Amino acid sequence: MAFFLETLLGGLMSGMLYSLVALGFVLIFKASGVFNFAQGAMVLFAALAMARFSEWIPGWLGIESLFVANVLAFAVAVVIMFVVAWLIERLALRHLVNQEGATLLMATLGIAYVLDGIGQTIFGSAIYKIDVGMPKEPVMMLESVFEGGILINKEDFIAALIAALLVISLSIFFQKTATGRALRAVADDHQAAQSIGIPLDRIWVIVWCVAGITALVAGIIWGSKLGVQFSLSTIALRALPVVILGGLTSVPGAIIGGLIIGVGEKLSEVYLGPFVGGGIEIWFAYMLALVFLLFRPQGLFGEKIIDRV
Amino acid sequence: MFYRENGQFKTTYKADQQAFVIPQDRWAIVALVAFAFLGVPLLVDEYMFRAILVPFLILSLAALGVNILVGYCGQITLGAGASMAVGAYAAYNFMIRVDGMPALAAILLGGLMAALAGIVFGAPSLRVRGLYLAVATLAAQFFWDWAFLRIKWFTNNSSSGSVSVADINLFGWTINSPTDKYLFCLGVLVAFSVMAKNLLRGNMGRQWMAIRDMDVAATVIGIRPMYAKLTAFAVSSFYLGVAGALWGFVNLGSWEPAAFSIDRSFQLLFMVIIGGLGAISGSFFGAAFIVILPIFLNQMLPLVGSLFGLEVSIALVSHVEIIIFGTLIVFFLIVEPHGIARLWATGREKLRLWPFPH
């Protein structure tokens, strides 16, 4: 029982990390109808920027404190993601308005190549570390309930907390601010939003910026767990089942989907994996999402698809 | 001046419904194929065959398969690489497990297995649509990637899933020189292109297109979506499976699952979108573009660098290569979202009027 709970909690926490990446997808799809395959590349790019600047800044400014260096690097990385978002909107997406979904998807794949290339040219392609002072040691919990207690990774726990905080602040931003309302209006209906004077260009830049910042947060957390390296950009592929399971247009869907996928993956790997040779978590997540989709083709929380002739 | 159809009157239904209605087109295609069979082997050296022409032919065949599904039936797939892998490994298994199996039969049977797998993994398309389906097809990609790495039976217990086959023997013709490989692939490609052309203008192709344009409306006029979608998946996967088997048997000789990874799926989708969705010629244009561009960049970048007196490292070349590749793709999509085939069609319209503008 304790082992099962431990696996379950591990799954929930890794699920939160998936939903962090999935959030980026959902934000952009909601506001502009672009299925952004470049999200993984953005995570890698942001993490690379963060890792390298936190390495360089102490040398440039002569700062000793790790904390100050990290804060400065974070600020620089945020600015960089703003610039990236602006450039993507300005140079690519603005010219692709009203194209088909598949074309836009391919365009974001092209953007992903460009980001991968530029990121590795500027920041180098070795493995870097991000050290934001996450505690690494595991802790025991509920020792009074179970014999031996449950082993929990503190780092995962903090990461899940950060993810939850980010989601809450994003929901407040979407629900309570004027910009958030404009974003929701654009997501609802482009033309109607435009006709009441919401500037589409600016909204898209904002959305890409927000997606860039979620990418940065995801990049920092994943990067401090796994190290910043090229394979970081493939976590977008791990987050895709989360997105379709939760629904392409739903922020809470991304969270719940992430939790379901995280738990499903961990449980299947532990209880099913040994029978079929292991390593099944990546396709199992997709199968799991597929099973849900067979019953709800628009994902758990997606907008209902209505067919009209 | 030469490309006009004035005065060409069809007097029979047969003449009106043939594959290439305009005689100029027909003769141009025949001339092109004849040139590809007879002229090219005399003109080109071995490197061209190995590095460009053979990969181009096989990937054209694969792109044709993707185009049938994405361009003609409107079902976006990101699992094309998986179908190629199934074709390649199934053909390999037929080769080693059945005594005296002719290679060509093994390749075609590999295609059939890929078609079966395609039907299974295409079944969600009956419920799931659009981008959801695109992501759902990734399930096939990751499943087969995993299966060929972990299930040892498929790869005859070889480590890391790498397998190799001997040269193909076709009715006494041993295919081992680059020219032989080129001619063999060209033959297969021509046969499959003719088949695709005929399928697409027949009953089945029209059903696919109706489903693509609007599946609810198609259902209303009596097209069974299940039949249409699953046949599209099957035919597309068959093409991809044959292409995969050729890629393994003819182009690589020995391969491992990474040869058919998700990057291959993306590459194939790039081909049909850059080449032109819903146009057979688009598959060829797209394959040519995607095959030649990286080779071209790889050769050109160090030259350009030395022009400015810069020493370009290999790592930098590969990074700049993907930057330019990505930029060109985005650029192409912006300039001509309907692909090179549309440019070609526009050019043909112009040619019809040339040299008199009215």
GROMACS .gro file of N, CA and C in nm, chain A residues 29 35 37 91-92 95-96 99-103 105-107 109-111 113-114 116-118 120-121 125 237 240-241 244 247-249 276-280 282-283 286-287 290 293-299 302 307-309, chain B residues 70 76 78 121 123-124 127-129 131-140 142-143 146-147 150-151 214-217 220 262-263 266-267 269-270 273 277 315-316 319-320 322-327 329-330 333-334 337-338:
model
  324
   29PHE      N    1  -0.288   2.771  -2.838
   29PHE     CA    2  -0.395   2.719  -2.924
   29PHE      C    3  -0.525   2.794  -2.901
   35PHE      N    4  -0.135   2.516  -3.331
   35PHE     CA    5  -0.087   2.404  -3.250
   35PHE      C    6   0.064   2.413  -3.247
   37PHE      N    7   0.406   2.330  -3.207
   37PHE     CA    8   0.506   2.226  -3.185
   37PHE      C    9   0.638   2.283  -3.136
   91LEU      N   10   0.753   3.790  -3.756
   91LEU     CA   11   0.815   3.737  -3.878
   91LEU      C   12   0.737   3.621  -3.939
   92ALA      N   13   0.672   3.543  -3.854
   92ALA     CA   14   0.611   3.422  -3.911
   92ALA      C   15   0.459   3.424  -3.902
   95HIS      N   16   0.201   3.650  -4.096
   95HIS     CA   17   0.183   3.626  -4.238
   95HIS      C   18   0.104   3.499  -4.265
   96LEU      N   19   0.075   3.425  -4.160
   96LEU     CA   20   0.010   3.295  -4.181
   96LEU      C   21  -0.133   3.294  -4.128
   99GLN      N   22  -0.451   3.044  -4.224
   99GLN     CA   23  -0.411   2.922  -4.295
   99GLN      C   24  -0.470   2.801  -4.223
  100GLU      N   25  -0.460   2.686  -4.290
  100GLU     CA   26  -0.513   2.564  -4.228
  100GLU      C   27  -0.429   2.520  -4.110
  101GLY      N   28  -0.491   2.440  -4.023
  101GLY     CA   29  -0.422   2.390  -3.905
  101GLY      C   30  -0.291   2.320  -3.937
  102ALA      N   31  -0.294   2.236  -4.042
  102ALA     CA   32  -0.174   2.157  -4.074
  102ALA      C   33  -0.059   2.249  -4.116
  103THR      N   34  -0.091   2.352  -4.194
  103THR     CA   35   0.013   2.443  -4.239
  103THR      C   36   0.076   2.515  -4.120
  105LEU      N   37   0.084   2.413  -3.816
  105LEU     CA   38   0.160   2.316  -3.738
  105LEU      C   39   0.299   2.298  -3.797
  106MET      N   40   0.305   2.288  -3.930
  106MET     CA   41   0.435   2.273  -3.996
  106MET      C   42   0.520   2.397  -3.976
  107ALA      N   43   0.455   2.515  -3.978
  107ALA     CA   44   0.531   2.639  -3.960
  107ALA      C   45   0.594   2.640  -3.821
  109LEU      N   46   0.681   2.383  -3.655
  109LEU     CA   47   0.794   2.289  -3.658
  109LEU      C   48   0.917   2.357  -3.716
  110GLY      N   49   0.895   2.438  -3.820
  110GLY     CA   50   1.006   2.514  -3.877
  110GLY      C   51   1.065   2.607  -3.773
  111ILE      N   52   0.978   2.675  -3.698
  111ILE     CA   53   1.024   2.764  -3.592
  111ILE      C   54   1.104   2.686  -3.488
  113TYR      N   55   1.287   2.422  -3.539
  113TYR     CA   56   1.422   2.400  -3.592
  113TYR      C   57   1.508   2.524  -3.572
  114VAL      N   58   1.450   2.640  -3.609
  114VAL     CA   59   1.527   2.763  -3.600
  114VAL      C   60   1.570   2.789  -3.455
  116ASP      N   61   1.601   2.573  -3.208
  116ASP     CA   62   1.703   2.475  -3.168
  116ASP      C   63   1.841   2.517  -3.218
  117GLY      N   64   1.843   2.556  -3.347
  117GLY     CA   65   1.971   2.592  -3.407
  117GLY      C   66   2.031   2.715  -3.342
  118ILE      N   67   1.950   2.821  -3.328
  118ILE     CA   68   2.002   2.946  -3.271
  118ILE      C   69   2.045   2.924  -3.127
  120GLN      N   70   2.149   2.660  -2.976
  120GLN     CA   71   2.274   2.586  -2.960
  120GLN      C   72   2.393   2.661  -3.017
  121THR      N   73   2.368   2.749  -3.116
  121THR     CA   74   2.479   2.829  -3.168
  121THR      C   75   2.523   2.931  -3.064
  125SER      N   76   2.618   2.356  -2.707
  125SER     CA   77   2.533   2.237  -2.711
  125SER      C   78   2.579   2.130  -2.612
  237LEU      N   79   0.694   1.630  -2.662
  237LEU     CA   80   0.626   1.509  -2.709
  237LEU      C   81   0.563   1.433  -2.593
  240LEU      N   82   0.229   1.609  -2.514
  240LEU     CA   83   0.119   1.611  -2.611
  240LEU      C   84  -0.003   1.529  -2.569
  241PRO      N   85   0.017   1.405  -2.518
  241PRO     CA   86  -0.102   1.330  -2.475
  241PRO      C   87  -0.180   1.406  -2.368
  244ILE      N   88  -0.411   1.662  -2.550
  244ILE     CA   89  -0.532   1.614  -2.616
  244ILE      C   90  -0.626   1.547  -2.517
  247GLY      N   91  -0.804   1.835  -2.352
  247GLY     CA   92  -0.875   1.923  -2.444
  247GLY      C   93  -0.783   2.037  -2.483
  248LEU      N   94  -0.779   2.064  -2.614
  248LEU     CA   95  -0.683   2.163  -2.663
  248LEU      C   96  -0.711   2.303  -2.612
  249THR      N   97  -0.833   2.329  -2.568
  249THR     CA   98  -0.868   2.467  -2.538
  249THR      C   99  -0.893   2.491  -2.391
  276VAL      N  100   0.626  -0.668  -2.006
  276VAL     CA  101   0.646  -0.651  -2.150
  276VAL      C  102   0.782  -0.595  -2.184
  277GLY      N  103   0.869  -0.583  -2.088
  277GLY     CA  104   1.006  -0.545  -2.122
  277GLY      C  105   1.042  -0.401  -2.089
  278GLY      N  106   0.952  -0.329  -2.025
  278GLY     CA  107   0.989  -0.197  -1.976
  278GLY      C  108   0.990  -0.089  -2.084
  279GLY      N  109   1.007   0.035  -2.037
  279GLY     CA  110   1.016   0.147  -2.130
  279GLY      C  111   0.886   0.180  -2.199
  280ILE      N  112   0.773   0.138  -2.138
  280ILE     CA  113   0.647   0.155  -2.210
  280ILE      C  114   0.583   0.290  -2.182
  282ILE      N  115   0.623   0.596  -2.256
  282ILE     CA  116   0.598   0.698  -2.358
  282ILE      C  117   0.478   0.662  -2.445
  283TRP      N  118   0.467   0.536  -2.492
  283TRP     CA  119   0.350   0.508  -2.576
  283TRP      C  120   0.227   0.480  -2.491
  286TYR      N  121   0.019   0.784  -2.464
  286TYR     CA  122  -0.061   0.812  -2.583
  286TYR      C  123  -0.183   0.721  -2.590
  287MET      N  124  -0.162   0.592  -2.557
  287MET     CA  125  -0.274   0.498  -2.561
  287MET      C  126  -0.382   0.540  -2.462
  290LEU      N  127  -0.569   0.814  -2.594
  290LEU     CA  128  -0.653   0.766  -2.704
  290LEU      C  129  -0.781   0.704  -2.652
  293LEU      N  130  -1.009   0.965  -2.559
  293LEU     CA  131  -1.060   1.035  -2.677
  293LEU      C  132  -1.171   0.957  -2.746
  294LEU      N  133  -1.164   0.823  -2.738
  294LEU     CA  134  -1.267   0.745  -2.804
  294LEU      C  135  -1.403   0.776  -2.745
  295PHE      N  136  -1.405   0.809  -2.615
  295PHE     CA  137  -1.533   0.842  -2.552
  295PHE      C  138  -1.565   0.991  -2.562
  296ARG      N  139  -1.463   1.074  -2.553
  296ARG     CA  140  -1.485   1.217  -2.569
  296ARG      C  141  -1.386   1.271  -2.671
  297PRO      N  142  -1.426   1.279  -2.798
  297PRO     CA  143  -1.330   1.315  -2.904
  297PRO      C  144  -1.270   1.454  -2.886
  298GLN      N  145  -1.331   1.540  -2.805
  298GLN     CA  146  -1.275   1.674  -2.792
  298GLN      C  147  -1.192   1.687  -2.665
  299GLY      N  148  -1.157   1.574  -2.604
  299GLY     CA  149  -1.083   1.580  -2.479
  299GLY      C  150  -1.178   1.600  -2.363
  302GLY      N  151  -1.252   1.991  -2.347
  302GLY     CA  152  -1.249   2.071  -2.469
  302GLY      C  153  -1.387   2.119  -2.509
  307ASP      N  154  -2.101   1.954  -3.557
  307ASP     CA  155  -2.092   1.942  -3.702
  307ASP      C  156  -2.211   2.008  -3.768
  308ARG      N  157  -2.179   2.092  -3.863
  308ARG     CA  158  -2.288   2.146  -3.944
  308ARG      C  159  -2.252   2.126  -4.090
  309VAL      N  160  -2.353   2.100  -4.169
  309VAL     CA  161  -2.325   2.083  -4.312
  309VAL      C  162  -2.342   2.218  -4.380
  379VAL      N  163  -0.320   1.247  -4.619
  379VAL     CA  164  -0.334   1.384  -4.568
  379VAL      C  165  -0.396   1.474  -4.675
  385ILE      N  166  -0.478   1.409  -4.095
  385ILE     CA  167  -0.337   1.440  -4.069
  385ILE      C  168  -0.274   1.326  -3.992
  387LEU      N  169   0.092   1.182  -3.809
  387LEU     CA  170   0.231   1.201  -3.766
  387LEU      C  171   0.296   1.066  -3.742
  430PHE      N  172  -0.430   0.133  -3.644
  430PHE     CA  173  -0.402   0.262  -3.582
  430PHE      C  174  -0.480   0.376  -3.648
  432ALA      N  175  -0.804   0.339  -3.697
  432ALA     CA  176  -0.941   0.327  -3.647
  432ALA      C  177  -0.986   0.446  -3.561
  433PRO      N  178  -0.898   0.506  -3.478
  433PRO     CA  179  -0.946   0.622  -3.401
  433PRO      C  180  -0.997   0.735  -3.488
  436ARG      N  181  -1.354   0.841  -3.477
  436ARG     CA  182  -1.409   0.922  -3.369
  436ARG      C  183  -1.339   1.058  -3.357
  437VAL      N  184  -1.209   1.054  -3.377
  437VAL     CA  185  -1.126   1.170  -3.344
  437VAL      C  186  -1.086   1.239  -3.473
  438ARG      N  187  -1.082   1.372  -3.469
  438ARG     CA  188  -1.056   1.442  -3.593
  438ARG      C  189  -0.951   1.551  -3.579
  440LEU      N  190  -0.652   1.796  -3.539
  440LEU     CA  191  -0.525   1.794  -3.468
  440LEU      C  192  -0.523   1.689  -3.359
  441TYR      N  193  -0.642   1.659  -3.302
  441TYR     CA  194  -0.649   1.551  -3.204
  441TYR      C  195  -0.603   1.421  -3.269
  442LEU      N  196  -0.646   1.400  -3.394
  442LEU     CA  197  -0.608   1.279  -3.464
  442LEU      C  198  -0.458   1.279  -3.490
  443ALA      N  199  -0.405   1.396  -3.528
  443ALA     CA  200  -0.261   1.404  -3.555
  443ALA      C  201  -0.182   1.357  -3.434
  444VAL      N  202  -0.225   1.402  -3.316
  444VAL     CA  203  -0.153   1.362  -3.196
  444VAL      C  204  -0.178   1.214  -3.167
  445ALA      N  205  -0.302   1.168  -3.195
  445ALA     CA  206  -0.334   1.028  -3.168
  445ALA      C  207  -0.248   0.935  -3.255
  446THR      N  208  -0.217   0.978  -3.379
  446THR     CA  209  -0.136   0.891  -3.464
  446THR      C  210   0.007   0.881  -3.412
  447LEU      N  211   0.047   0.976  -3.327
  447LEU     CA  212   0.179   0.963  -3.266
  447LEU      C  213   0.187   0.837  -3.181
  448ALA      N  214   0.070   0.791  -3.132
  448ALA     CA  215   0.068   0.667  -3.054
  448ALA      C  216   0.130   0.554  -3.135
  449ALA      N  217   0.092   0.546  -3.265
  449ALA     CA  218   0.149   0.441  -3.350
  449ALA      C  219   0.300   0.458  -3.359
  451PHE      N  220   0.517   0.596  -3.152
  451PHE     CA  221   0.593   0.560  -3.032
  451PHE      C  222   0.578   0.412  -3.002
  452PHE      N  223   0.459   0.356  -3.032
  452PHE     CA  224   0.441   0.214  -3.006
  452PHE      C  225   0.537   0.130  -3.090
  455TRP      N  226   0.901   0.156  -2.997
  455TRP     CA  227   0.926   0.075  -2.879
  455TRP      C  228   0.930  -0.074  -2.916
  456ALA      N  229   0.831  -0.116  -2.998
  456ALA     CA  230   0.818  -0.259  -3.027
  456ALA      C  231   0.943  -0.312  -3.097
  459ARG      N  232   1.228  -0.333  -2.834
  459ARG     CA  233   1.216  -0.419  -2.717
  459ARG      C  234   1.171  -0.561  -2.747
  460ILE      N  235   1.088  -0.580  -2.850
  460ILE     CA  236   1.038  -0.715  -2.876
  460ILE      C  237   1.137  -0.782  -2.969
  523MET      N  238  -1.571   1.758  -4.660
  523MET     CA  239  -1.660   1.772  -4.546
  523MET      C  240  -1.721   1.637  -4.514
  524ASP      N  241  -1.681   1.581  -4.402
  524ASP     CA  242  -1.719   1.441  -4.385
  524ASP      C  243  -1.867   1.424  -4.351
  525VAL      N  244  -1.927   1.522  -4.283
  525VAL     CA  245  -2.069   1.508  -4.253
  525VAL      C  246  -2.151   1.511  -4.382
  526ALA      N  247  -2.116   1.606  -4.471
  526ALA     CA  248  -2.188   1.616  -4.598
  526ALA      C  249  -2.168   1.490  -4.680
  529VAL      N  250  -2.391   1.224  -4.561
  529VAL     CA  251  -2.530   1.247  -4.599
  529VAL      C  252  -2.557   1.197  -4.740
  571ILE      N  253   1.047   0.950  -3.527
  571ILE     CA  254   0.946   1.055  -3.543
  571ILE      C  255   0.996   1.165  -3.636
  572ASP      N  256   1.129   1.185  -3.642
  572ASP     CA  257   1.181   1.285  -3.734
  572ASP      C  258   1.146   1.252  -3.878
  575PHE      N  259   0.791   1.363  -3.939
  575PHE     CA  260   0.785   1.507  -3.962
  575PHE      C  261   0.836   1.541  -4.101
  576GLN      N  262   0.947   1.476  -4.138
  576GLN     CA  263   1.007   1.503  -4.268
  576GLN      C  264   0.907   1.474  -4.380
  578LEU      N  265   0.580   1.470  -4.362
  578LEU     CA  266   0.472   1.568  -4.361
  578LEU      C  267   0.519   1.700  -4.422
  579PHE      N  268   0.644   1.737  -4.391
  579PHE     CA  269   0.702   1.855  -4.455
  579PHE      C  270   0.696   1.842  -4.606
  582ILE      N  271   0.350   1.895  -4.746
  582ILE     CA  272   0.296   2.030  -4.730
  582ILE      C  273   0.373   2.129  -4.815
  586LEU      N  274  -0.037   1.975  -5.093
  586LEU     CA  275  -0.136   1.876  -5.049
  586LEU      C  276  -0.232   1.849  -5.164
  624ALA      N  277   3.013   2.149  -3.593
  624ALA     CA  278   2.895   2.172  -3.509
  624ALA      C  279   2.820   2.295  -3.557
  625LEU      N  280   2.897   2.400  -3.588
  625LEU     CA  281   2.832   2.524  -3.633
  625LEU      C  282   2.759   2.500  -3.764
  628HIS      N  283   2.435   2.340  -3.697
  628HIS     CA  284   2.338   2.431  -3.637
  628HIS      C  285   2.284   2.529  -3.739
  629VAL      N  286   2.375   2.589  -3.816
  629VAL     CA  287   2.330   2.684  -3.917
  629VAL      C  288   2.241   2.615  -4.018
  631ILE      N  289   2.029   2.366  -3.966
  631ILE     CA  290   1.890   2.354  -3.923
  631ILE      C  291   1.823   2.490  -3.913
  632ILE      N  292   1.902   2.596  -3.883
  632ILE     CA  293   1.841   2.729  -3.880
  632ILE      C  294   1.789   2.765  -4.019
  633ILE      N  295   1.875   2.746  -4.120
  633ILE     CA  296   1.834   2.782  -4.256
  633ILE      C  297   1.719   2.694  -4.302
  634PHE      N  298   1.728   2.566  -4.269
  634PHE     CA  299   1.622   2.472  -4.306
  634PHE      C  300   1.488   2.518  -4.249
  635GLY      N  301   1.487   2.549  -4.118
  635GLY     CA  302   1.364   2.595  -4.055
  635GLY      C  303   1.314   2.724  -4.115
  636THR      N  304   1.407   2.818  -4.139
  636THR     CA  305   1.367   2.947  -4.195
  636THR      C  306   1.305   2.928  -4.333
  638ILE      N  307   1.158   2.670  -4.452
  638ILE     CA  308   1.026   2.608  -4.443
  638ILE      C  309   0.920   2.712  -4.409
  639VAL      N  310   0.949   2.795  -4.309
  639VAL     CA  311   0.853   2.898  -4.272
  639VAL      C  312   0.832   2.994  -4.388
  642LEU      N  313   0.615   2.839  -4.651
  642LEU     CA  314   0.475   2.831  -4.610
  642LEU      C  315   0.409   2.968  -4.621
  643ILE      N  316   0.486   3.074  -4.594
  643ILE     CA  317   0.428   3.208  -4.602
  643ILE      C  318   0.406   3.246  -4.748
  646PRO      N  319   0.148   2.886  -4.938
  646PRO     CA  320   0.098   2.785  -4.844
  646PRO      C  321   0.044   2.661  -4.913
  647HIS      N  322   0.016   2.669  -5.042
  647HIS     CA  323  -0.038   2.552  -5.110
  647HIS      C  324   0.069   2.468  -5.176
   0.00000   0.00000   0.00000
